[in-house]
Short mmCIF file of C-alpha atoms in Angstrom, two decimals:
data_model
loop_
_atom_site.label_atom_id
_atom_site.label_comp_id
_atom_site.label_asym_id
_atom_site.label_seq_id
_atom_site.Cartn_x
_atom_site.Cartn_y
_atom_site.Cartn_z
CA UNK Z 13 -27.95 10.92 -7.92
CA UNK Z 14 -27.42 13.84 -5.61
CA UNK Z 15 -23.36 13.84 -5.80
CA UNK Z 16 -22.08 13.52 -8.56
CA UNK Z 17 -18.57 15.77 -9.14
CA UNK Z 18 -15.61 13.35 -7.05
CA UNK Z 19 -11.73 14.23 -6.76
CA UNK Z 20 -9.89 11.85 -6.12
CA UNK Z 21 -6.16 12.26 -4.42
CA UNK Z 22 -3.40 9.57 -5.06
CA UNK Z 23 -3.20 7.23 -8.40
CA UNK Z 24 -1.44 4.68 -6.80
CA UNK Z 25 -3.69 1.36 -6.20
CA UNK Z 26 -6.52 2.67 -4.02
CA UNK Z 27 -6.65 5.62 -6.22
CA UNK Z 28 -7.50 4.10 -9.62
CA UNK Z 29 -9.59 1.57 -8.04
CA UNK Z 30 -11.99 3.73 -6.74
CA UNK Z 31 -12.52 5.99 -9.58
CA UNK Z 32 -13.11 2.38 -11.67
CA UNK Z 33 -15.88 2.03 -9.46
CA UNK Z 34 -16.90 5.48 -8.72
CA UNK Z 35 -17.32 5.69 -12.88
CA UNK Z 36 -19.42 2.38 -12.89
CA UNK Z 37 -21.94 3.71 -10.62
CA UNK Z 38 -22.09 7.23 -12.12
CA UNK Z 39 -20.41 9.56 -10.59
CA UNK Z 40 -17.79 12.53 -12.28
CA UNK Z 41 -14.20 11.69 -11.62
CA UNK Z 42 -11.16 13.46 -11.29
CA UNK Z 43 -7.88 12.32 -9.78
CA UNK Z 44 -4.92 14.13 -9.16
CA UNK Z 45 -1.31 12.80 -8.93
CA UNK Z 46 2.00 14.95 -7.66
CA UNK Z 47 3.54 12.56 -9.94
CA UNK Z 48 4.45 13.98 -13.22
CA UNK Z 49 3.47 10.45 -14.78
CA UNK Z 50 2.17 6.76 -12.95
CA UNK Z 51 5.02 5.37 -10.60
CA UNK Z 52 6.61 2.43 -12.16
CA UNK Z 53 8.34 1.34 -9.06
CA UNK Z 54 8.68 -2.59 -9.20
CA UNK Z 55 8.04 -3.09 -5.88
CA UNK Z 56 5.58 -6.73 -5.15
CA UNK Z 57 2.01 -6.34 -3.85
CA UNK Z 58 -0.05 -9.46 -2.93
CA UNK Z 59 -3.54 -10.65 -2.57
CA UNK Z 60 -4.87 -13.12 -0.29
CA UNK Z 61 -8.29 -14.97 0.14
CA UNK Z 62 -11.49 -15.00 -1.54
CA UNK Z 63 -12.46 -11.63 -0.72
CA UNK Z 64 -9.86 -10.14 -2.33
CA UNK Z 65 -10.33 -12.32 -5.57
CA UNK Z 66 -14.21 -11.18 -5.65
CA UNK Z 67 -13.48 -7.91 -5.60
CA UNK Z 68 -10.74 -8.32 -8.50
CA UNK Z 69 -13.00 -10.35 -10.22
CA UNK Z 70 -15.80 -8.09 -9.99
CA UNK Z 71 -13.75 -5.06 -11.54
CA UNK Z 72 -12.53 -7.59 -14.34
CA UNK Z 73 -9.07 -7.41 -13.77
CA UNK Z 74 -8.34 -10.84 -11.81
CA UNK Z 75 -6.77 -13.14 -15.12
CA UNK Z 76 -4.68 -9.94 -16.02
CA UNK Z 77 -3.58 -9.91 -12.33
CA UNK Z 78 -2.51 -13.52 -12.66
CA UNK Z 79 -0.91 -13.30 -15.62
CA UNK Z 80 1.47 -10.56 -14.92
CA UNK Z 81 1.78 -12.70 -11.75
CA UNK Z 82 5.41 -12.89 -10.29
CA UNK Z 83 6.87 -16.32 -8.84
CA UNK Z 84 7.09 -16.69 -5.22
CA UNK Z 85 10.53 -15.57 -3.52
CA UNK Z 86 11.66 -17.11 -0.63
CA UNK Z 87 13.29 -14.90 1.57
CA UNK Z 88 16.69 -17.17 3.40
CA UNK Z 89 18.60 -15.56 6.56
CA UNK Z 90 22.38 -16.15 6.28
CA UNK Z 91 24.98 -15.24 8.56
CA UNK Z 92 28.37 -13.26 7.69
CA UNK Z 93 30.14 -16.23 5.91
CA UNK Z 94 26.91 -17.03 3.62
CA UNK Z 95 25.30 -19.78 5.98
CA UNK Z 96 22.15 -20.97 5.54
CA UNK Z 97 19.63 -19.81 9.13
CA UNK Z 98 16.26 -20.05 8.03
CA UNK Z 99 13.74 -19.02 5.40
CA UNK Z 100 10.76 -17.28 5.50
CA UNK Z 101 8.30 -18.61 2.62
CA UNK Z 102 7.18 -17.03 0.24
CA UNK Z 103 3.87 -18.18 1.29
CA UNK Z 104 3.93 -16.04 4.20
CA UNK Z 105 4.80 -12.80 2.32
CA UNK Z 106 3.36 -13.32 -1.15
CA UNK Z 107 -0.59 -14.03 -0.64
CA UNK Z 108 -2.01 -15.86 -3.18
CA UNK Z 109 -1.20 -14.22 -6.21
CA UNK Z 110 1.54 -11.31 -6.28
CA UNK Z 111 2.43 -8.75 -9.04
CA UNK Z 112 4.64 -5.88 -9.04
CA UNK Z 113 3.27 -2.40 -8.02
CA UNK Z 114 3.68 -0.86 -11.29
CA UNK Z 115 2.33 -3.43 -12.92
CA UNK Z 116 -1.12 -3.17 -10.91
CA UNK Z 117 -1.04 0.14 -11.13
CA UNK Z 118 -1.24 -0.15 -14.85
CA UNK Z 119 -3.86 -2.38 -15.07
CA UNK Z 120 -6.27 -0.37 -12.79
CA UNK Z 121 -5.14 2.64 -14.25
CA UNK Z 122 -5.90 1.29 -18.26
CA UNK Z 123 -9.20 0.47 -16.97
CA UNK Z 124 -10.53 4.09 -15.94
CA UNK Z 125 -7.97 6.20 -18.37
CA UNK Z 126 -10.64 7.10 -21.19
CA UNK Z 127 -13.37 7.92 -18.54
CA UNK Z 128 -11.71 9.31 -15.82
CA UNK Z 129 -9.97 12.84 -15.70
CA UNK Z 130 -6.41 11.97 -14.52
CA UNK Z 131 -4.07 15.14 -13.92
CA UNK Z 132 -0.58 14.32 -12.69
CA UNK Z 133 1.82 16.59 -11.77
CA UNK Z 134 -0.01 18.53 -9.57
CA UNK Z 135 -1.56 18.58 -5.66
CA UNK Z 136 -4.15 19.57 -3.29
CA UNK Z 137 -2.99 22.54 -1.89
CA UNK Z 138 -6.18 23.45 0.33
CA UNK Z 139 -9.88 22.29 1.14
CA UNK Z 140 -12.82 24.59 2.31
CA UNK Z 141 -16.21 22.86 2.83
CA UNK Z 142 -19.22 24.71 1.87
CA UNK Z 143 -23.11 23.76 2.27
CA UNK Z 144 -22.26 23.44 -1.90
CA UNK Z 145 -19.61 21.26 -1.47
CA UNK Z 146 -15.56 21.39 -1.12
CA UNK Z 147 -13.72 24.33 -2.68
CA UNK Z 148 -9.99 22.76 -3.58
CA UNK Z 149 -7.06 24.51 -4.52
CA UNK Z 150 -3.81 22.74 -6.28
CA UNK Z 151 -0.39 23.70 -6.28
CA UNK Z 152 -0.87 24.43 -9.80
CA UNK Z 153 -4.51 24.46 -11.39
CA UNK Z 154 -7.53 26.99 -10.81
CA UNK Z 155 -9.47 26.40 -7.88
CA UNK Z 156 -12.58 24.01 -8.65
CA UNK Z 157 -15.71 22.75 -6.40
CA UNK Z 158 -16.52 19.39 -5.72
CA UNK Z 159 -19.27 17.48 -4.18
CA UNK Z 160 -16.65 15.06 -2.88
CA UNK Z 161 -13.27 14.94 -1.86
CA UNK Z 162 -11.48 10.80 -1.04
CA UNK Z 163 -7.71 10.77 0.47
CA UNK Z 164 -6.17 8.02 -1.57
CA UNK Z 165 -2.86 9.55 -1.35
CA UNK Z 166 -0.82 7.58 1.00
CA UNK Z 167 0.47 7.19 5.10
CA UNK Z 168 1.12 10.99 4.36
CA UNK Z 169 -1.47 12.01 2.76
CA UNK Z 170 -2.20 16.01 2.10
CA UNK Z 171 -5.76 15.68 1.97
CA UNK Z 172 -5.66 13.76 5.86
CA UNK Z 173 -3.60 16.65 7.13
CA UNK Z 174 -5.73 19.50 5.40
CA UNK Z 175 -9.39 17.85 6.54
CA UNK Z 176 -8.55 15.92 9.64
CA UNK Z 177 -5.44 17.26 10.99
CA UNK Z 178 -1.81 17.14 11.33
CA UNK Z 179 0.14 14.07 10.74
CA UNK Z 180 2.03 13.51 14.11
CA UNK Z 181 -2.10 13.48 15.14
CA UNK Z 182 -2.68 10.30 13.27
CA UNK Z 183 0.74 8.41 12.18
CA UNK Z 184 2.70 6.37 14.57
CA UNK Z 185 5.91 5.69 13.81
CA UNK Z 186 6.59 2.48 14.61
CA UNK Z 187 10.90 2.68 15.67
CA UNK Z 188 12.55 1.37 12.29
CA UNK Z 189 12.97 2.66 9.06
CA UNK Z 190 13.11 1.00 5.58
CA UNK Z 191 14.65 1.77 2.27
CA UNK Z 192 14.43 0.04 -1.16
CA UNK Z 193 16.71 0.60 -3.85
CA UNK Z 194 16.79 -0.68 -7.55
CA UNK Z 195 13.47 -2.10 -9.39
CA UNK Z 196 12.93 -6.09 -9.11
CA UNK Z 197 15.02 -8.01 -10.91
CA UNK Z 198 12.53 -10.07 -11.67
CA UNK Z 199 9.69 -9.12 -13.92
CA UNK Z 200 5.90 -10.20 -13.50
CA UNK Z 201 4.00 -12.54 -16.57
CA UNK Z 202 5.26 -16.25 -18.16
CA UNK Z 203 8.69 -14.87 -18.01
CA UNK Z 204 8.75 -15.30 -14.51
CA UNK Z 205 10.51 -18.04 -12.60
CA UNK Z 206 7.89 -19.71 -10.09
CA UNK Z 207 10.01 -20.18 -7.04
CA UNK Z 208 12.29 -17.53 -6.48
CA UNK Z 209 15.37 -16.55 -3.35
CA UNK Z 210 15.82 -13.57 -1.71
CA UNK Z 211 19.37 -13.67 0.68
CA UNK Z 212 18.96 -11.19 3.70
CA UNK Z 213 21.13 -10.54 6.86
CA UNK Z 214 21.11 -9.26 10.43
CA UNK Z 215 22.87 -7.60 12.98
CA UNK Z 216 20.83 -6.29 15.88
CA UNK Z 217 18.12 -3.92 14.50
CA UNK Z 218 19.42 -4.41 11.26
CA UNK Z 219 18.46 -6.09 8.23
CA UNK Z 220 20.04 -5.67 4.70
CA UNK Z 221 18.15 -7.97 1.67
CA UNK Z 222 19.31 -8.34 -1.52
CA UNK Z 223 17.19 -9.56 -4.46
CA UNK Z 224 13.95 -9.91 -4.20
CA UNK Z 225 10.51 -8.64 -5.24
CA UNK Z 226 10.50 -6.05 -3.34
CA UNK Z 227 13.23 -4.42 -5.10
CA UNK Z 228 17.29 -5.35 -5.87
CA UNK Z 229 18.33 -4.15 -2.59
CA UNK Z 230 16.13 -4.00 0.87
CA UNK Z 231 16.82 -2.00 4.31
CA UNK Z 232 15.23 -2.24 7.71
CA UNK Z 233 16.67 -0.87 10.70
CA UNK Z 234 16.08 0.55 14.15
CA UNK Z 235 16.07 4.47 14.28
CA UNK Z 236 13.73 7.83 14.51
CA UNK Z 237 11.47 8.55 11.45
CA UNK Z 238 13.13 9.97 8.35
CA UNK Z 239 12.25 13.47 6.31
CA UNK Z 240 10.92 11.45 3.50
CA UNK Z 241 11.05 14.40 1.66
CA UNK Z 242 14.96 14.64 1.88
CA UNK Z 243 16.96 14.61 -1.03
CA UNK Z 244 17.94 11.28 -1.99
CA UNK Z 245 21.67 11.63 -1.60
CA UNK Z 246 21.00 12.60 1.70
CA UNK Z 247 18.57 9.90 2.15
CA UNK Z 248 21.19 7.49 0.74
CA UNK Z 249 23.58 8.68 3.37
CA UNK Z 250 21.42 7.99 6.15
CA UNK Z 251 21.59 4.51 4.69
CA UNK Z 252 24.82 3.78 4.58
CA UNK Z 253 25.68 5.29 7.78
CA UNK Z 254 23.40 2.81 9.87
CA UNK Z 255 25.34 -0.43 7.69
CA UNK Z 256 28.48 0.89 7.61
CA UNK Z 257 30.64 -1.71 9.25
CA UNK Z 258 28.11 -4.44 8.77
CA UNK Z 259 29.73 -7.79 6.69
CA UNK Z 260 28.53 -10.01 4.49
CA UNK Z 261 27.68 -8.58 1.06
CA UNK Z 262 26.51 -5.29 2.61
CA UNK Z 263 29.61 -3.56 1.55
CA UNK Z 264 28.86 -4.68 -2.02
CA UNK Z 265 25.19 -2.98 -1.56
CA UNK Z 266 26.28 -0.18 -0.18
CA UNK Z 267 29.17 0.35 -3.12
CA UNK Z 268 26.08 -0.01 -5.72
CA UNK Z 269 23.48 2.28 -3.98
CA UNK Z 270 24.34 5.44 -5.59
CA UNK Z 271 24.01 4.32 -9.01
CA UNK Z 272 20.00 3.03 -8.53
CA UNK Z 273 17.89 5.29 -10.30
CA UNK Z 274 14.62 3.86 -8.17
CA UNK Z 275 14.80 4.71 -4.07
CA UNK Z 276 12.63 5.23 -1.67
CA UNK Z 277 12.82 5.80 2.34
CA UNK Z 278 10.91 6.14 4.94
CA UNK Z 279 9.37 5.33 7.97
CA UNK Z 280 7.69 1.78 9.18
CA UNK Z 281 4.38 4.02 10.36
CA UNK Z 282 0.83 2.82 11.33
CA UNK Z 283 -2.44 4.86 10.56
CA UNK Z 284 -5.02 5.40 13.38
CA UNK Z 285 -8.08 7.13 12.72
CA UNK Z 286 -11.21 7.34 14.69
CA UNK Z 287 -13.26 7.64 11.75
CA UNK Z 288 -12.30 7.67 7.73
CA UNK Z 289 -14.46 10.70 6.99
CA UNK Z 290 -15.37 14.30 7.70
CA UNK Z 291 -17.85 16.13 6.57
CA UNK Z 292 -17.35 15.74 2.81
CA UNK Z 293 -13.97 14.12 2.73
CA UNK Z 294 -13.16 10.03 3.69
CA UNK Z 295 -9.83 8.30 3.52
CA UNK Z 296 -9.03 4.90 1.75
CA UNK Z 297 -6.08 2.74 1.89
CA UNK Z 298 -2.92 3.80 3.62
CA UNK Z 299 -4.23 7.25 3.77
CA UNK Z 300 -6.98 5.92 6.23
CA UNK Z 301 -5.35 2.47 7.34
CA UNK Z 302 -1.69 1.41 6.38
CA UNK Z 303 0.25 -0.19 8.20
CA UNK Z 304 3.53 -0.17 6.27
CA UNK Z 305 5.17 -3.88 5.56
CA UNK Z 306 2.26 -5.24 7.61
CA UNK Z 307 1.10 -7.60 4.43
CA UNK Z 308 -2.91 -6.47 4.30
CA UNK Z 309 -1.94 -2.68 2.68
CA UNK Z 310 -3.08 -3.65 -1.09
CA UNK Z 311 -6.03 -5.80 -0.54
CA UNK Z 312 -7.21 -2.99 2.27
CA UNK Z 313 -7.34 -0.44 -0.32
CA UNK Z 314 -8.78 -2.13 -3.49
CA UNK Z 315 -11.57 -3.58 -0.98
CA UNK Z 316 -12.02 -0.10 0.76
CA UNK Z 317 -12.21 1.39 -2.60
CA UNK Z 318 -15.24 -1.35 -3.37
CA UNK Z 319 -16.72 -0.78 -0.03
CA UNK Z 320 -16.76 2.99 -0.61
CA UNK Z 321 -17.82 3.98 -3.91
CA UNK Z 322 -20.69 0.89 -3.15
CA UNK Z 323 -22.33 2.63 -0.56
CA UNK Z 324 -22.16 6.04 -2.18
CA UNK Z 325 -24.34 4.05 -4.89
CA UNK Z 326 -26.83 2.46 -2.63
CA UNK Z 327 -27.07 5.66 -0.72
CA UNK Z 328 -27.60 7.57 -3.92
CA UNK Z 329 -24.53 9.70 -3.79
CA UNK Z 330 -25.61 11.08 -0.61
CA UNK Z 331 -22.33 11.18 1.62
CA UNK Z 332 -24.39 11.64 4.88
CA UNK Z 333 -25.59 8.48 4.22
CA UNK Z 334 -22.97 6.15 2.82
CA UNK Z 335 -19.84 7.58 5.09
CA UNK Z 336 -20.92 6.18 8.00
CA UNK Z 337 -21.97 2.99 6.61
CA UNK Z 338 -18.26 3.04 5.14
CA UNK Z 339 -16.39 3.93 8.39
CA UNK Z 340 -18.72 1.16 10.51
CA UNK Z 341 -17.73 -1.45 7.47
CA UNK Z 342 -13.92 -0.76 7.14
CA UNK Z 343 -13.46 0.20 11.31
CA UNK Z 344 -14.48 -3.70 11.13
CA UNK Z 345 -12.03 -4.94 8.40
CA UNK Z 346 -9.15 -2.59 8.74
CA UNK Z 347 -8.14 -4.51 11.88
CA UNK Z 348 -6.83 -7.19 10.32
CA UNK Z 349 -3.50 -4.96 9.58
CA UNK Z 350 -3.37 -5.76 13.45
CA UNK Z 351 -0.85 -4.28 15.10
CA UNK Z 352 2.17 -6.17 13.63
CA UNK Z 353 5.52 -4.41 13.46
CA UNK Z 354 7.64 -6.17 10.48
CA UNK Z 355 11.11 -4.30 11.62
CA UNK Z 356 10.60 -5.89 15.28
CA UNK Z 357 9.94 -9.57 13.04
CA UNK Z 358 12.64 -8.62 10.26
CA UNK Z 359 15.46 -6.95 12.36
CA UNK Z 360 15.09 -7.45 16.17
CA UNK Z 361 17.17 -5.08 18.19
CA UNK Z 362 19.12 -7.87 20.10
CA UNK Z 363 21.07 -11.20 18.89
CA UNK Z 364 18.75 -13.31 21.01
CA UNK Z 365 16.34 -11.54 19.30
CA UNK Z 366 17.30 -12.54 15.86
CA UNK Z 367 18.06 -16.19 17.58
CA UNK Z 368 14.33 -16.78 18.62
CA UNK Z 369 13.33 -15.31 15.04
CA UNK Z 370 15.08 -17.56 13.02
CA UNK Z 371 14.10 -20.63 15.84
CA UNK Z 372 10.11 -19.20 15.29
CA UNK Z 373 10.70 -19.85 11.45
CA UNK Z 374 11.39 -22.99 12.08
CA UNK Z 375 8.75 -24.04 14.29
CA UNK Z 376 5.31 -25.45 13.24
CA UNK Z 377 4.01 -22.15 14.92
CA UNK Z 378 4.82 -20.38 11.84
CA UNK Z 379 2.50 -22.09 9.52
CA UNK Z 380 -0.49 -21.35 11.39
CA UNK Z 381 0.51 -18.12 11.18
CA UNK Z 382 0.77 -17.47 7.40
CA UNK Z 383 -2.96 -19.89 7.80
CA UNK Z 384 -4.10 -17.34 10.38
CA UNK Z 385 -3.43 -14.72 7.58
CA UNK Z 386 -5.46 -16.13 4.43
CA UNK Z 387 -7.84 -16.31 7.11
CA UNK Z 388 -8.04 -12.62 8.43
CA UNK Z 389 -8.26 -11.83 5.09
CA UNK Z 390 -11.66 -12.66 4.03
CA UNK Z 391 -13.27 -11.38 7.66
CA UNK Z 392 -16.09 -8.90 5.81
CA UNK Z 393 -19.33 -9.47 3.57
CA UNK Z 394 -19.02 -7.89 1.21
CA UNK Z 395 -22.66 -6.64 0.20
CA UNK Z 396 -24.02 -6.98 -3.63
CA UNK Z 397 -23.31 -3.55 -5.25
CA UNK Z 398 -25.22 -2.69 -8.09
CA UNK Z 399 -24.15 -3.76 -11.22
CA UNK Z 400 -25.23 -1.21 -13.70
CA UNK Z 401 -23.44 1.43 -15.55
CA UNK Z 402 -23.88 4.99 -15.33
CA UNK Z 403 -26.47 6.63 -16.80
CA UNK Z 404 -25.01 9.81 -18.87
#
């Protein structure tokens, strides 16, 4: 095999997925994490359609997927005195299995541990491609080549901005914002109810959820991109500044959204990219194509992931080869995050707006949508890997 040294940025989902597969098939692995430790956010990812199962199945992991399974929520629209509008099912949101992020995370990450060289707490700093390969520098370790660099790191990723360009370049935001707050209430496994309610409210270009899998408290609303690199109090503020006034139990929310440990901000952003690689350096997942809340993100990466470290196989680790055959593959399936926008869906900008929403969820219309979905989902042949393990 003519590559055979890999870093890897991000150990999120795409992350650990690909270095399963990159160790399968041979290659050296290292993957890098700013994290000090794996996030343990309990945020709910979902899977939908048999492509996604195959490619769970083939990395071994689909039964321990299911059984740390959480129930499927419901999410109901209220008004300010508590009244029932309409629901959005949990079959629209939830795919056919969902677990919580951490959860996954674990599971994908147990599986390359012992093989793989995982270093968290530390970044790519700079990349400089040679004829040898890419010379990368961290925020804190020694400089070290590699034949291969891969961008799993996120809708900002570092390693995007350093080999492709600068952010603004290739992230749109998409005019709303989002915060969650709190972990899930409810945990994944038997434990878990199997129908589960979610109670959210509007105002124009506002949306404030509470419960949920998504996390104990869930914002959406209309505004210019955050710094998601704030600190959280001031990230908090800009939260309760664009509810303040709003009824319902949003007070309530607002009251208890200092005390959650777990937060996170930031924009509702899409990725466009030409092409996922350069030279010796390709994007997967959200670092290549996310589309935040747009319901495809997870299955996107841990297929990408397949799709990528596959061709580096069949191409023999040679990245002239198998990058292009990746980018014409995923160019192809990455469209199916389509160009939704869930803060236009989950908190139009208008009371006729939210009006026709909650009418929409009503209509028959709406179940050939979430059909439509499973659907989209599957839109890629996957092509017959090899099988064997590595040889050294």
């Amino acid at each position: 095999m003519r590559t055979t040294t890999v870093l890897i940025s991000g150990a999120g989902i795409a992350g650990p997925a690909l270095a399963y597969w990159l160790d399968r098939f041979g290659f050296l692995v290292t993957v890098v994490e700013r994290a000090p430790a794996l996030r343990s956010g309990g945020q709910a990812v979902d899977f939908k359609g048999r492509t996604h199962r195959t490619v769970l199945e083939r990395m071994g992991v689909w039964d321990e997927i299911t059984r740390a399974r959480t129930g499927t929520t419901d999410t109901v629209f209220v008004d300010g005195t508590g009244r029932e509008l309409a629901t959005m099912p949990g079959e629209f949101t939830g795919g056919d299995v969902e677990i919580l992020r951490g959860d996954l995370s674990r599971i994908l990450y147990r599986r390359t541990a012992d093989r793989c060289d995982y270093r968290f707490g530390d970044a790519v700093s700079a990349l400089t491609e040679t004829a040898a390969g890419v010379q990368v520098e961290f925020e804190r370790a020694p400089a070290e080549r590699f034949d291969l660099v891969l961008g799993a790191d996120g809708i900002h990723s570092r390693v995007r901005a350093l080999a492709f360009g600068p952010e603004a370049e290739y992230v749109e935001h998409r005019g709303y914002c989002y915060a969650v707050a709190g972990a899930s209430p409810w945990t994944g496994g038997t434990g878990a109810p199997e129908r589960m309610r979610a109670t959210g409210h509007n105002a124009p270009g506002r949306l404030a959820v509470s419960g949920g899998p998504k996390a104990e408290q869930l914002y959406l609303f209309a505004g210019p991109a955050p710094d998601h690199r704030a600190e959280p109090a001031a990230q908090r503020r800009l939260v309760a500044d664009a509810f303040a006034g709003l009824g319902w139990e949003v007070p309530r929310m607002l009251a208890e959204l200092p005390g959650f440990d777990d937060f996170h901000l930031d924009a509702i952003a899409r990725v466009r990219m030409p092409t996922f690689s350069r030279g010796r350096v390709a994007m997967v997942g959200d670092a290549g194509y996310g589309n935040t809340l747009g319901g495809f993100g997870t299955g996107l990466a841990v297929v990408g992931a397949a799709v990528l470290a596959g061709e580096l196989a069949v191409a023999d680790g040679d990245h002239a080869v198998a990058f292009p055959r990746y980018d014409a593959l995923m160019k192809k399936y990455a469209k199916i995050a389509g160009n939704s926008n869930a803060g236009r869906f989950l908190a139009p900008r208008t009371a006729t707006g939210i009006r026709l929403r909650n009418g929409f969820l009503r209509s028959p219309v709406f179940g050939l949508m979430t059909k439509y979905a499973s659907s989209a989902a599957e839109e890629i042949e996957l092509r017959d890997y090899p099988a064997a393990l590595p040889t050294r």
